[in-house]
Coordinates of C-alpha atoms in Angstrom, one line a residue:
M1334 CA -0.1 0.0 0.1
N1335 CA 1.4 3.3 -0.6
F1336 CA 1.3 6.4 1.2
E1337 CA -1.7 7.9 -0.3
E1338 CA -3.5 4.9 0.2
L1339 CA -2.6 4.7 3.5
L1340 CA -3.9 8.3 3.9
F1341 CA -7.1 7.7 2.5
Q1342 CA -7.7 4.3 4.9
A1343 CA -6.8 6.6 7.8
K1344 CA -9.5 9.1 6.8
M1345 CA -12.0 6.4 6.4
G1346 CA -11.6 5.5 10.0
D1347 CA -8.9 2.5 9.8
E1348 CA -7.3 3.2 13.3
K1349 CA -4.1 0.6 12.2
A1350 CA -3.9 2.8 9.0
T1351 CA -4.1 6.0 11.6
E1352 CA -1.3 4.6 13.7
Q1353 CA 1.0 3.8 10.7
V1354 CA 0.7 7.6 9.7
L1355 CA 1.5 8.8 13.3
K1356 CA 3.9 6.3 13.6
I1357 CA 5.7 7.6 10.1
Y1358 CA 5.4 11.4 11.5
Q1359 CA 6.4 10.6 15.2
P1360 CA 10.0 11.7 14.6
L1361 CA 9.1 14.8 13.0
L1362 CA 6.5 15.4 15.5
V1363 CA 9.1 14.7 18.6
K1364 CA 11.4 17.4 16.7
N1365 CA 9.2 19.8 16.7
A1366 CA 7.8 19.2 20.5
L1367 CA 11.4 20.1 21.6
V1368 CA 11.2 24.0 22.8
N1369 CA 15.1 24.8 23.9
G1370 CA 15.6 21.3 24.1
V1371 CA 13.3 20.1 26.4
F1372 CA 10.4 17.7 25.4
D1373 CA 6.9 19.7 25.8
E1374 CA 4.4 16.9 25.9
D1375 CA 1.2 19.3 25.5
L1376 CA 2.7 20.5 22.3
Y1377 CA 3.6 17.2 21.3
Q1378 CA -0.4 16.0 21.8
E1379 CA -1.1 19.5 19.8
L1380 CA 0.9 18.2 17.2
I1381 CA -0.8 15.0 17.1
L1382 CA -4.3 16.6 16.9
E1383 CA -3.2 18.8 14.1
T1384 CA -1.9 15.9 12.1
L1385 CA -5.2 14.0 13.0
K1386 CA -7.0 17.1 11.5
C1387 CA -4.9 16.9 8.3
I1388 CA -5.7 13.3 7.8
R1389 CA -9.4 14.2 8.3
N1390 CA -9.2 16.7 5.7
F1391 CA -7.1 14.6 3.1
R1392 CA -8.3 14.9 -0.3
K1393 CA -6.6 13.2 -3.6
L1394 CA -5.6 15.3 -6.0
E1395 CA -6.3 14.3 -9.3

């Protein structure tokens, strides 16, 4: 399954697909949750929520 198909499955509510997408983006989310070298758990959770919104709003470009 390619990434676009994975996103579509996640958008359709497939929990495993959603987990896979979050796992793919986890290093980027962790990196962006560092504030002055300290991990900010609240920021990390907000980034996950924003990622979930992006999954929900995903549209295939034709």
